[in-house]
Tab-separated table of C-alpha atoms in Angstrom:
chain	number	residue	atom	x	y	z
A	1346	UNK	CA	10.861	4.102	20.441
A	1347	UNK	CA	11.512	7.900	20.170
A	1348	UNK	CA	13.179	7.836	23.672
A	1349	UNK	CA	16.023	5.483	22.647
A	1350	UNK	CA	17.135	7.734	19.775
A	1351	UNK	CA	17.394	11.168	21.316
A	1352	UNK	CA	15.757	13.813	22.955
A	1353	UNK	CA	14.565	15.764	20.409
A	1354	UNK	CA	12.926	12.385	19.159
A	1355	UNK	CA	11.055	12.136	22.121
A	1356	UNK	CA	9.919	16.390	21.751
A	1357	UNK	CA	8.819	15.784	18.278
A	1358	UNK	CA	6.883	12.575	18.899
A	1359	UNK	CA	5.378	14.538	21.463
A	1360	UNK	CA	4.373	17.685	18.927
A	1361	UNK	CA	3.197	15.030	16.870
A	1362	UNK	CA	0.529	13.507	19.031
A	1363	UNK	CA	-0.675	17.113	20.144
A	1364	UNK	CA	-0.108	19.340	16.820
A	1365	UNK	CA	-3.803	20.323	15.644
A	1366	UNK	CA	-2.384	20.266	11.989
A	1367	UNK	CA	-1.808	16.522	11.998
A	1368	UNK	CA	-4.388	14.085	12.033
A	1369	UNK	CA	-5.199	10.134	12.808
A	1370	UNK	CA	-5.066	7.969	9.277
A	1371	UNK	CA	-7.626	6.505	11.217
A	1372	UNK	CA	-10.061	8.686	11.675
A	1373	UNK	CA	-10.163	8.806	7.874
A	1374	UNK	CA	-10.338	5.242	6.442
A	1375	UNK	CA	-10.455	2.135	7.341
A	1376	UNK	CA	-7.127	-0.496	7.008
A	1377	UNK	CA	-7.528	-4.718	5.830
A	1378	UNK	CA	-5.136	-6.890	4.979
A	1379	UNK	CA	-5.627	-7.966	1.383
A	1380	UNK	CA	-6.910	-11.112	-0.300
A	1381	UNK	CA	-5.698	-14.103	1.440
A	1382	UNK	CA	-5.637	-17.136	-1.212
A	1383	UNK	CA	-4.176	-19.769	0.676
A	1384	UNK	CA	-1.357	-20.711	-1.747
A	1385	UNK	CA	-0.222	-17.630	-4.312
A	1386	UNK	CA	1.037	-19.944	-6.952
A	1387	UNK	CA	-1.815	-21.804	-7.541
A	1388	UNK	CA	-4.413	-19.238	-7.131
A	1389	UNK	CA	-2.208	-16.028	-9.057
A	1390	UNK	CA	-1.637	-16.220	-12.749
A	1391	UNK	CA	-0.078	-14.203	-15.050
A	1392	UNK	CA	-1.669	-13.696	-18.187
A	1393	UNK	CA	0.677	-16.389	-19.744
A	1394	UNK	CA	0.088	-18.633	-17.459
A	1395	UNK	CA	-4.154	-18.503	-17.834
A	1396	UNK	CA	-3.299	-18.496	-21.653
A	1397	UNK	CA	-1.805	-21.851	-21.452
A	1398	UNK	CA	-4.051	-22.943	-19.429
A	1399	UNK	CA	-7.222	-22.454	-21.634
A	1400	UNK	CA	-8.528	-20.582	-18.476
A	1401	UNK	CA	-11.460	-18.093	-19.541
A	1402	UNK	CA	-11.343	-14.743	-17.952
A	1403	UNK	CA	-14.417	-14.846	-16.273
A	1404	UNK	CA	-12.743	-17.342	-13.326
A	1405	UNK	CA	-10.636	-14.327	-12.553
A	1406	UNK	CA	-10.572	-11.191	-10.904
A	1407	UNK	CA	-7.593	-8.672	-11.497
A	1408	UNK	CA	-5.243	-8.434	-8.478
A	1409	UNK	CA	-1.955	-6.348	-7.705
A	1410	UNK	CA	0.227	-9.175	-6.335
A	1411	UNK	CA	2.796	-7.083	-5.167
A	1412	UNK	CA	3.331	-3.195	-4.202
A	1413	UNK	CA	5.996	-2.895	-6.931
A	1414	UNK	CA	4.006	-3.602	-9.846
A	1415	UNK	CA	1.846	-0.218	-9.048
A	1416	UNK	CA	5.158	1.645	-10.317
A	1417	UNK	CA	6.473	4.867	-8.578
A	1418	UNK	CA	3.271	6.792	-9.010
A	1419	UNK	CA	0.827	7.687	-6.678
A	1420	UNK	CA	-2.150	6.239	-8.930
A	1421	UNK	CA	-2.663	3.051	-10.496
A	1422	UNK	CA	-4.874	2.920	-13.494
A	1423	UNK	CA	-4.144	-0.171	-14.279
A	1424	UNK	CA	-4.033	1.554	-18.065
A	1425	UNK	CA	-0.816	-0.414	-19.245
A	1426	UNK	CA	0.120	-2.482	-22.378
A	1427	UNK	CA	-0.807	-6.324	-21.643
A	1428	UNK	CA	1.170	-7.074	-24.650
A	1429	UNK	CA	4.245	-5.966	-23.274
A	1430	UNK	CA	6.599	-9.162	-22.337
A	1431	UNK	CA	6.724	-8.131	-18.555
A	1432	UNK	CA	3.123	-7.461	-18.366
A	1433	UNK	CA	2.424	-11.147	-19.581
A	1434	UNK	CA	4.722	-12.194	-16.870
A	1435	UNK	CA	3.136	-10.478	-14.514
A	1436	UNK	CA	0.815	-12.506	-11.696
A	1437	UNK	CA	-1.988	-9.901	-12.541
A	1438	UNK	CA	-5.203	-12.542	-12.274
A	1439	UNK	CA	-6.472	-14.251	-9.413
A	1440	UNK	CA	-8.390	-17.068	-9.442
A	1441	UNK	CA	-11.946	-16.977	-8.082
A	1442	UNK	CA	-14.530	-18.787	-10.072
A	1443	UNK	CA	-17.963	-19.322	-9.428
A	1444	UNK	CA	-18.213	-23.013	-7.210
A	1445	UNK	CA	-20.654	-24.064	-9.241
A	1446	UNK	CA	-18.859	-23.852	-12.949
A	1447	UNK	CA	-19.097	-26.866	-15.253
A	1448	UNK	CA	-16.141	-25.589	-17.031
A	1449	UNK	CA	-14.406	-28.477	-18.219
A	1450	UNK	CA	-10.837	-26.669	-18.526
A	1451	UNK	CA	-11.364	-25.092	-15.253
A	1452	UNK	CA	-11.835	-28.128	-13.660
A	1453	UNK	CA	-9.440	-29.881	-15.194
A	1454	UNK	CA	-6.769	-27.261	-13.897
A	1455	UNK	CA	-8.427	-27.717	-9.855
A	1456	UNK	CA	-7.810	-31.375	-10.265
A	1457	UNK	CA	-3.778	-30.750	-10.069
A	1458	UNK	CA	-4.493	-29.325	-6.758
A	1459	UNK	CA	-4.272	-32.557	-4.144
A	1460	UNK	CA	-7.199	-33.208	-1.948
A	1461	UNK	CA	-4.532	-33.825	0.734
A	1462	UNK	CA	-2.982	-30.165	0.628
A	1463	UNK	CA	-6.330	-28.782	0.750
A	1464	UNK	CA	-7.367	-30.521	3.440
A	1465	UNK	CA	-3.891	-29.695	5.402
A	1466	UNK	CA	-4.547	-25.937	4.159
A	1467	UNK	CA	-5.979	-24.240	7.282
A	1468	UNK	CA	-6.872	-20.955	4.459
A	1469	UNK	CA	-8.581	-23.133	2.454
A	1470	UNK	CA	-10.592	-25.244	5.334
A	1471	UNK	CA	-12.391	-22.051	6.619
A	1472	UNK	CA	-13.875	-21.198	3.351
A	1473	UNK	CA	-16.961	-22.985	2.047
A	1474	UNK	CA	-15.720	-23.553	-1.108
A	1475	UNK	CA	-11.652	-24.085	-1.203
A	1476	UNK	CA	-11.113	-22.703	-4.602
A	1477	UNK	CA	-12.893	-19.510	-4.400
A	1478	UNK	CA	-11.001	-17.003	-1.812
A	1479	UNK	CA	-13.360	-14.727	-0.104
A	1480	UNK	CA	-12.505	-11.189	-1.683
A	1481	UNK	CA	-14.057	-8.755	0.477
A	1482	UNK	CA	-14.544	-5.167	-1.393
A	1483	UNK	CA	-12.629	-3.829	-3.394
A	1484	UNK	CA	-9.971	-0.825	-1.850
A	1485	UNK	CA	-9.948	2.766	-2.245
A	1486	UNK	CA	-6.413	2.558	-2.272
A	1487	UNK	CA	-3.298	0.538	-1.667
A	1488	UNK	CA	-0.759	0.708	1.249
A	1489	UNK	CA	2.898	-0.623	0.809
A	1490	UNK	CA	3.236	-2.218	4.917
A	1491	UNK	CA	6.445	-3.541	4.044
A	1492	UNK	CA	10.053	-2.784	3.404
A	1493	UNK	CA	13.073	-0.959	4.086
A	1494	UNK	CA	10.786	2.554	3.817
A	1495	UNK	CA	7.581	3.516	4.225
A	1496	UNK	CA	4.369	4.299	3.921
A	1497	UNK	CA	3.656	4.645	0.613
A	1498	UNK	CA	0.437	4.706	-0.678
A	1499	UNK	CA	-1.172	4.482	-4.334
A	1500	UNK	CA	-4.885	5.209	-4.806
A	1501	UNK	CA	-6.444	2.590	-6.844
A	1502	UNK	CA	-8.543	3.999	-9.849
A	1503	UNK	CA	-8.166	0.256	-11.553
A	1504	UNK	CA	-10.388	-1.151	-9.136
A	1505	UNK	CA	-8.549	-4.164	-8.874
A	1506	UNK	CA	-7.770	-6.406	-5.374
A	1507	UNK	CA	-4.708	-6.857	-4.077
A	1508	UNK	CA	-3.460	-9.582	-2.185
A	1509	UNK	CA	-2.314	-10.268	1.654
A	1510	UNK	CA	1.378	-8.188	0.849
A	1511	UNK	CA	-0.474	-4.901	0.748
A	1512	UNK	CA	-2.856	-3.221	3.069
A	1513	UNK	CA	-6.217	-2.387	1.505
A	1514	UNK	CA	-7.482	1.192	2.352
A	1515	UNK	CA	-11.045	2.293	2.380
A	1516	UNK	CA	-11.692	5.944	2.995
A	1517	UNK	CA	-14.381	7.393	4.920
A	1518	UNK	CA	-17.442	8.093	2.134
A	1519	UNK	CA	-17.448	11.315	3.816
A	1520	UNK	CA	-13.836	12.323	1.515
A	1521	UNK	CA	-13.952	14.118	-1.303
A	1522	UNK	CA	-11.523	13.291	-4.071
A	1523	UNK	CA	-9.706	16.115	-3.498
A	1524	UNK	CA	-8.996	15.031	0.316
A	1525	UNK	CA	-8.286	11.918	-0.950
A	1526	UNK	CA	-5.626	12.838	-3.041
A	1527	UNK	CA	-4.463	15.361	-0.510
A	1528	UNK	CA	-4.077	12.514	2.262
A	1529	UNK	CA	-2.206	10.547	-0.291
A	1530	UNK	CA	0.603	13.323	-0.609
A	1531	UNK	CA	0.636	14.382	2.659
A	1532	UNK	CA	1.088	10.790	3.938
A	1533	UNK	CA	4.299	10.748	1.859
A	1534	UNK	CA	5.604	13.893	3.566
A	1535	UNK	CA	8.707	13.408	5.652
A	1536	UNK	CA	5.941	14.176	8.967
A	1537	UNK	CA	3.995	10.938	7.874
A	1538	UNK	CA	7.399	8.880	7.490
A	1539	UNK	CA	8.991	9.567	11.195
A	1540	UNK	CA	5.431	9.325	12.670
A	1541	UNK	CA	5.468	5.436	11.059
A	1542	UNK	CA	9.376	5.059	12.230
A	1543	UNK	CA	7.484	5.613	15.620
A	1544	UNK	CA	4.418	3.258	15.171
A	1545	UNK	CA	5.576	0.698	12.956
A	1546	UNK	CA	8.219	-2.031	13.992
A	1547	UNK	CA	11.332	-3.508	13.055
A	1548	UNK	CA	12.154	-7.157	11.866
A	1549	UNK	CA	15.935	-8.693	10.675
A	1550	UNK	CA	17.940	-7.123	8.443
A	1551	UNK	CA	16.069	-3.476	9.214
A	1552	UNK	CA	12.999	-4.521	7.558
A	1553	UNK	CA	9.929	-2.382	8.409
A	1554	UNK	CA	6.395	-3.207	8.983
A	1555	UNK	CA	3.052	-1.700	9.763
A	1556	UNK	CA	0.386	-3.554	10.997
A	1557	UNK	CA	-2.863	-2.241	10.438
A	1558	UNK	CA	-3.944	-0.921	13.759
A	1559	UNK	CA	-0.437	0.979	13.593
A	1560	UNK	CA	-1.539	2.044	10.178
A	1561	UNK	CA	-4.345	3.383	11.535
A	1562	UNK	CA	-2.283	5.810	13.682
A	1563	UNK	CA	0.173	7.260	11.692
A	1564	UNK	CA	-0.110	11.211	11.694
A	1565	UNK	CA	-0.393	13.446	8.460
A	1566	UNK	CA	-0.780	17.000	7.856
A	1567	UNK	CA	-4.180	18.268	7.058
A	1568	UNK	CA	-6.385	21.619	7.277
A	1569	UNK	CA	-8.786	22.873	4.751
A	1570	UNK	CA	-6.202	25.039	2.940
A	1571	UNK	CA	-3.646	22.402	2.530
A	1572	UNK	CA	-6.229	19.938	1.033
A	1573	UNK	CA	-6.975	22.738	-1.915
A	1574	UNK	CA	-2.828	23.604	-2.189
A	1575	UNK	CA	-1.876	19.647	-2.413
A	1576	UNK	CA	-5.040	19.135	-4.493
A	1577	UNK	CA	-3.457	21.803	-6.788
A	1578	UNK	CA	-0.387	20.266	-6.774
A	1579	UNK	CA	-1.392	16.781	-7.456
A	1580	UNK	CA	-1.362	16.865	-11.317
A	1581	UNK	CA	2.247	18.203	-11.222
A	1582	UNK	CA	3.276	15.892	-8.304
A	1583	UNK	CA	2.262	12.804	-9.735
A	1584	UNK	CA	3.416	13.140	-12.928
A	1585	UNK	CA	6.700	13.499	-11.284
A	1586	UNK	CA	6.604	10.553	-9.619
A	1587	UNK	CA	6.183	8.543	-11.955
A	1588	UNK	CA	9.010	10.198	-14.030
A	1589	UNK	CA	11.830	10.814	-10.632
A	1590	UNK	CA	10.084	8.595	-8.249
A	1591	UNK	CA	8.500	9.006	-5.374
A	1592	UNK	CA	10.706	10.116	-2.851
A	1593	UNK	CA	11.499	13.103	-5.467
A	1594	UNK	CA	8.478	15.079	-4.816
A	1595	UNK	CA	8.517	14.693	-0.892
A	1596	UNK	CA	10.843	18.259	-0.560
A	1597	UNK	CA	7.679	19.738	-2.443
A	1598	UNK	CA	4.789	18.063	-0.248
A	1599	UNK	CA	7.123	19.282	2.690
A	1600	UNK	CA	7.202	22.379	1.107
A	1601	UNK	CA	3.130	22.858	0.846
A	1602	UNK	CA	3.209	21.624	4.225
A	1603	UNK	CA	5.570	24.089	5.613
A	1604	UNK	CA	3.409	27.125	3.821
A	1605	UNK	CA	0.205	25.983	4.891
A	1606	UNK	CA	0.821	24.546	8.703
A	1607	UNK	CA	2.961	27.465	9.830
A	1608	UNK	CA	2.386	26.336	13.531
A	1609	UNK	CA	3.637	23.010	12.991
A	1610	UNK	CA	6.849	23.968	11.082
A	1611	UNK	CA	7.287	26.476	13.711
A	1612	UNK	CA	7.269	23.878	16.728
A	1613	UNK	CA	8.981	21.515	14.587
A	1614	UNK	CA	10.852	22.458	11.937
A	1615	UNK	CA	10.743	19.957	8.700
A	1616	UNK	CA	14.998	20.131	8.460
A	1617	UNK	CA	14.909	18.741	11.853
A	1618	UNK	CA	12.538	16.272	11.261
A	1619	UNK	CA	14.553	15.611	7.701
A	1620	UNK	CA	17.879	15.007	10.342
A	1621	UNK	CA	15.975	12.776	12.941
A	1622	UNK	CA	13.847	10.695	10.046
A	1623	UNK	CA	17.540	9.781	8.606
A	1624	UNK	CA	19.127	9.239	12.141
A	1625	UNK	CA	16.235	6.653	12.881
A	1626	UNK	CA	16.104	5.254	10.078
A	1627	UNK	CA	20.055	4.472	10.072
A	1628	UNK	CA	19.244	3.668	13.829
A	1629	UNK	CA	16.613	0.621	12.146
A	1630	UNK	CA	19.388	-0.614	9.770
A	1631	UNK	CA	22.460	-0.158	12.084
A	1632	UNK	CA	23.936	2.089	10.211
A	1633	UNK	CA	25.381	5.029	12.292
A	1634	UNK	CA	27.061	7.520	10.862
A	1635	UNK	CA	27.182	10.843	11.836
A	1636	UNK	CA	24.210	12.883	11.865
A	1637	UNK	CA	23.172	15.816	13.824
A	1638	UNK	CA	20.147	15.918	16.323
């Protein structure tokens, strides 16, 4: 709560709401949790796993099973080496097959589940079939909820689901690519991360979280000639992402911001915002040390 940290908390959440440069994630896509399976380890396999099981791929759909196996980027392709050891590892398939499926193998695999956990499963009892999860559509993009930071956000160009750990985001049809990709950066500006310090809430050990209808209202920079600058940028940007990691580029989304939102940086100044983001954020873990307001 921006009142409990300071004053000038409380000035800049108030900038924030009323600033014409920054805009409702809401008003431009949509926020779901992901897949809900029911039980993760029975339903998520990683390619060694279905291997050993005999399972053919066409009971699966590919899944992200956790935010940290998109890497640091801020695009997932899903274009990666399945050889690799830690790919094979990695709970990558979810399984989804068709109810009706005389697959021998396949069945033979559902049989280890026990009628009495499905029946105790309250997941499983509201579909019509327990071992097919209901999917929904496939996201736009992913949202990383969760954590000691945040948001982060990864567009998904793999089409692949994602399970109930990450937020699935749908943007308005409305949104050009290059908007797209221009709400992705800005939402990893330092504006975007103290406007979800100020939405999202706090669990033990400083852990954050976002639910989606707080999701839905964190604030990002955006006007017509910031979407073409971060557009611009975006080649550069992500590439170094994925090289320095993500919180590397955020002094040069804050600097595209700054140039192209001279209003905003005016009535709030992005060092300031830089001091306050780190004083809440130590606020969150209970870590004070000195740092000016």
């Amino acid at each position: 709560v921006p009142h409990l940290v300071s004053n000038f908390a409380t000035t800049a959440a108030g900038i924030m709401e009323t600033s014409d440069d920054l805009k409702k994630f809401g008003d431009f896509a949509g926020v779901k949790i992901g897949v809900v399976t029911g039980d993760n380890d029975f339903f998520l396999l990683s390619e060694q796993q279905r291997f050993l099981a005999r399972l053919s791929t066409r009971h699966f759909q590919r899944i992200v099973s956790k935010f940290a196996d998109l890497g640091e980027g801020f695009e997932f392709t899903g274009e990666r080496d399945e050889r690799s050891p830690e790919l094979r590892l990695e709970r990558s398939w979810l399984l989804c097959p068709n109810p009706r499926s005389g697959d021998s193998r396949l069945a033979k695999y559902l049989q280890k589940y026990s009628p009495e956990k499905i029946t105790t499963n309250k997941t499983m009892g509201k579909r019509a079939h327990w071992q097919a999860p209901e999917l929904g559509a496939v996201p736009d993009a992913f949202f990383q909820y969760m954590g000691k930071y945040g948001p982060k956000i990864v567009l998904n160009e793999a089409g692949h689901y994602c399970t109930n750990t990450i937020h699935r985001i749908f943007f308005a049809k409305r949104l050009s690519r290059a908007k797209r990709r221009a709400i992705c950066l800005s939402l990893h500006s330092t504006y975007s991360q103290l406007s979800a310090e100020f939405e999202g809430r706090q669990y033990g050990s400083g852990v954050f979280k976002l639910e989606p209808s707080e999701t839905r209202r964190l604030k990002f920079a955006f006007n017509e000639s910031l979407i073409e600058a971060l557009s611009s940028a975006w080649p550069k940007l992500k590439k170094d992402a994925v090289e320095l990691g993500w919180e590397s580029v955020v002094p040069k989304i804050d600097a595209i911001i700054v140039t192209h939102c001279p209003i905003l940086a005016k009535s709030l100044p992005v060092e300031k915002v830089s001091s306050l983001l780190i004083k809440v954020r130590q606020r969150r873990n209970s870590i004070h040390i000195g740092v000016g307001t």
